[in-house]
Coordinates of C-alpha atoms and ligand atoms in Angstrom, one line a residue:
M1 CA 0.1 -0.1 -0.1
S2 CA 1.2 3.2 -0.8
D3 CA 0.6 6.2 1.6
G4 CA -2.8 8.0 1.1
E5 CA -4.2 5.4 -1.2
R6 CA -7.7 4.6 -0.5
I7 CA -8.2 0.9 -1.0
A8 CA -11.5 -1.2 -0.5
V9 CA -12.5 -4.8 -0.3
C10 CA -15.1 -6.3 -2.4
P11 CA -15.7 -9.6 -0.7
G12 CA -17.8 -12.6 -1.9
S13 CA -18.5 -16.0 -2.9
Y14 CA -18.7 -15.2 -6.4
D15 CA -19.6 -18.8 -7.5
P16 CA -19.7 -17.3 -10.2
V17 CA -19.2 -13.5 -10.6
T18 CA -22.3 -12.2 -12.4
N19 CA -22.7 -8.8 -14.0
G20 CA -24.5 -7.4 -11.3
H21 CA -20.9 -8.2 -9.2
L22 CA -19.2 -6.4 -12.1
D23 CA -21.4 -3.4 -11.6
I24 CA -20.6 -3.1 -8.1
I25 CA -16.9 -3.7 -8.4
G26 CA -16.7 -1.1 -11.4
R27 CA -18.4 1.5 -9.6
A28 CA -16.1 1.1 -6.6
S29 CA -13.2 1.2 -8.8
R30 CA -14.1 4.7 -9.6
V31 CA -14.8 5.7 -6.0
F32 CA -11.4 4.2 -4.3
D33 CA -8.0 4.4 -5.4
R34 CA -7.4 0.8 -5.4
V35 CA -10.2 -2.2 -5.0
V36 CA -9.3 -5.9 -4.1
V37 CA -12.0 -8.3 -4.6
G38 CA -11.7 -11.0 -1.9
V39 CA -13.1 -14.4 -3.1
V40 CA -13.9 -16.4 0.1
G41 CA -11.8 -19.7 -0.3
S42 CA -13.6 -22.6 1.1
A43 CA -12.3 -25.9 0.1
P44 CA -13.0 -26.8 -3.6
R45 CA -16.5 -27.5 -4.3
K46 CA -17.5 -27.6 -0.7
S47 CA -20.3 -25.8 0.6
G48 CA -22.4 -26.2 -2.6
H49 CA -19.6 -24.0 -4.6
L50 CA -19.7 -25.4 -8.4
F51 CA -16.3 -23.5 -9.0
T52 CA -12.9 -23.9 -7.0
P53 CA -11.9 -20.4 -5.4
E54 CA -8.9 -20.4 -8.1
E55 CA -11.6 -20.9 -11.1
R56 CA -13.6 -18.1 -9.2
Q57 CA -10.4 -16.0 -9.0
Q58 CA -9.8 -16.3 -12.7
L59 CA -13.3 -15.7 -13.9
I60 CA -13.1 -12.5 -12.2
E61 CA -9.8 -11.6 -13.5
E62 CA -10.8 -12.2 -17.1
A63 CA -14.1 -10.1 -16.5
V64 CA -12.6 -7.2 -15.0
A65 CA -9.5 -7.1 -17.7
G66 CA -12.3 -7.4 -20.3
N67 CA -14.4 -4.2 -19.0
G68 CA -11.0 -2.4 -18.8
I69 CA -10.7 -1.6 -15.2
D70 CA -7.3 -1.6 -14.1
N71 CA -6.9 -0.7 -10.2
V72 CA -8.8 -3.8 -9.4
E73 CA -6.9 -7.0 -8.1
V74 CA -8.5 -10.3 -6.9
R75 CA -7.1 -12.3 -4.2
I76 CA -8.7 -15.5 -2.4
F77 CA -8.9 -15.2 1.5
R78 CA -9.3 -17.9 3.9
T79 CA -9.3 -15.8 7.2
L80 CA -11.7 -13.5 8.8
L81 CA -13.0 -10.5 6.1
V82 CA -11.8 -8.0 8.6
E83 CA -8.2 -9.7 8.9
F84 CA -8.2 -9.7 5.0
A85 CA -9.1 -6.2 4.6
R86 CA -6.5 -5.3 7.1
E87 CA -3.8 -7.4 5.5
C88 CA -4.7 -5.5 2.2
G89 CA -4.5 -2.0 3.9
A90 CA -8.2 -1.4 3.3
T91 CA -10.2 1.1 5.2
T92 CA -13.3 0.1 3.7
I93 CA -15.6 -3.1 2.7
V94 CA -17.8 -2.2 -0.2
K95 CA -20.7 -4.7 -0.6
G96 CA -23.7 -4.5 -2.9
L97 CA -27.3 -4.3 -2.0
R98 CA -29.8 -5.4 -4.4
A99 CA -32.9 -5.4 -2.6
I100 CA -34.6 -5.1 1.1
S101 CA -34.1 -8.6 1.4
D102 CA -30.2 -8.4 1.3
F103 CA -30.5 -5.8 4.3
E104 CA -31.1 -8.0 7.4
Y105 CA -28.2 -10.3 6.3
E106 CA -26.0 -7.4 5.4
F107 CA -26.8 -5.5 8.8
E108 CA -25.8 -8.4 10.8
M109 CA -22.7 -9.0 9.0
N110 CA -22.0 -5.1 9.5
Q111 CA -22.4 -5.4 13.2
L112 CA -20.1 -8.6 13.6
N113 CA -17.5 -7.0 11.6
R114 CA -17.9 -3.2 13.6
T115 CA -17.4 -5.6 16.6
L116 CA -14.2 -7.2 15.3
A117 CA -12.7 -4.3 13.7
E118 CA -14.2 -0.8 14.5
E119 CA -11.6 1.0 12.2
I120 CA -12.7 -0.7 9.2
E121 CA -16.2 1.0 7.7
S122 CA -18.5 -1.0 5.5
V123 CA -20.2 1.0 2.6
Y124 CA -23.2 -0.3 0.5
I125 CA -23.5 0.4 -3.3
L126 CA -27.1 -0.2 -4.6
A127 CA -27.5 -2.3 -7.7
S128 CA -28.3 -0.5 -10.7
P129 CA -31.6 -1.0 -11.9
G130 CA -30.7 -3.5 -14.5
Y131 CA -28.9 -6.0 -12.1
S132 CA -31.2 -6.0 -9.1
F133 CA -32.6 -9.5 -9.8
I134 CA -29.3 -11.3 -10.4
R135 CA -28.0 -13.8 -7.9
S136 CA -25.4 -16.3 -8.7
S137 CA -27.7 -19.1 -7.2
G138 CA -30.3 -18.3 -9.9
V139 CA -27.6 -18.0 -12.6
K140 CA -26.5 -21.6 -11.6
E141 CA -29.9 -23.0 -11.9
I142 CA -30.6 -21.8 -15.1
A143 CA -27.2 -23.0 -16.5
A144 CA -27.8 -26.3 -14.8
F145 CA -31.1 -26.7 -16.9
G146 CA -29.4 -25.6 -20.2
G147 CA -31.1 -22.3 -20.1
D148 CA -29.5 -19.1 -21.7
V149 CA -27.8 -17.0 -19.0
S150 CA -25.7 -14.9 -21.6
E151 CA -27.4 -11.5 -20.5
L152 CA -26.6 -12.2 -16.7
V153 CA -22.9 -13.0 -16.9
P154 CA -19.9 -12.5 -18.8
A155 CA -19.1 -14.6 -21.7
S156 CA -16.1 -16.3 -20.6
V157 CA -18.6 -17.4 -17.1
A158 CA -21.4 -18.6 -19.4
A159 CA -19.1 -20.5 -21.2
A160 CA -17.7 -22.0 -18.1
L161 CA -21.2 -22.9 -16.8
R162 CA -21.9 -24.5 -20.1
E163 CA -18.9 -26.7 -19.6
R164 CA -19.8 -27.6 -15.8
A165 CA -23.4 -28.6 -17.0
K166 CA -22.0 -31.1 -19.4
S167 CA -19.9 -32.9 -16.6
Ligands
PNS201 O1 -21.1 -13.7 -1.8 P1 -21.5 -13.8 -0.1 O2 -21.5 -15.5 0.0 O3 -22.7 -13.2 0.2 O4 -20.3 -13.6 0.6 C1 -20.2 -13.8 2.0 C2 -18.8 -13.3 2.8 C3 -17.9 -13.5 1.9 C4 -18.8 -11.8 2.5 C5 -18.8 -13.6 4.2 O5 -19.3 -15.0 4.2 C6 -17.3 -13.5 4.8 O6 -16.9 -12.1 5.3 N1 -16.8 -14.5 5.3 C7 -15.3 -14.4 6.0 C8 -15.7 -14.7 7.3 C9 -16.0 -13.9 8.2 O7 -15.3 -12.9 8.1 N2 -17.5 -13.7 8.4 C10 -18.0 -12.3 8.9 C11 -18.1 -12.1 10.6 S1 -18.9 -13.7 11.7

């Protein structure tokens, strides 16, 4: 970290990254000097994840590069989020909010994270209108039934989902 740089972490499962996530990451990248996308690194194919943490990381890296964003890096973390934020030199956690239904969970996370690390602020970016209905679980379900997800995720993710549906 260089002095005075405003760094934010954008944490999530990203299984897989969607256009909604990319909307939040892109907008955060315009507010902060640097954004570290934190992919939570549970064991491969555990907890219902379709993609390994490394696969999820790569899909985000490709999508971010494809969008021409150059102040974003993608890292896997296996610690508490606030520890990861400290390690990155971040002062802020950025989360996306799609609807009121997201609020209760995010409120609880906020309280826990604040109890653990009062110096790290969480801020929330509201989903752009076209993205408020997209969630990774819905995208995976559509793809599993052979449905078209090309409007919901980047092309590389749609291709990865098609491959996974075959296996
Ligand atoms: O995309 P998700 O699944 O809503 O992301 C959840 C995530 C990764 C942000 C959350 O599970 C998390 O922060 N995990 C790391 C462990 C932690 O610090 N938990 C919060 C305090 S109990």
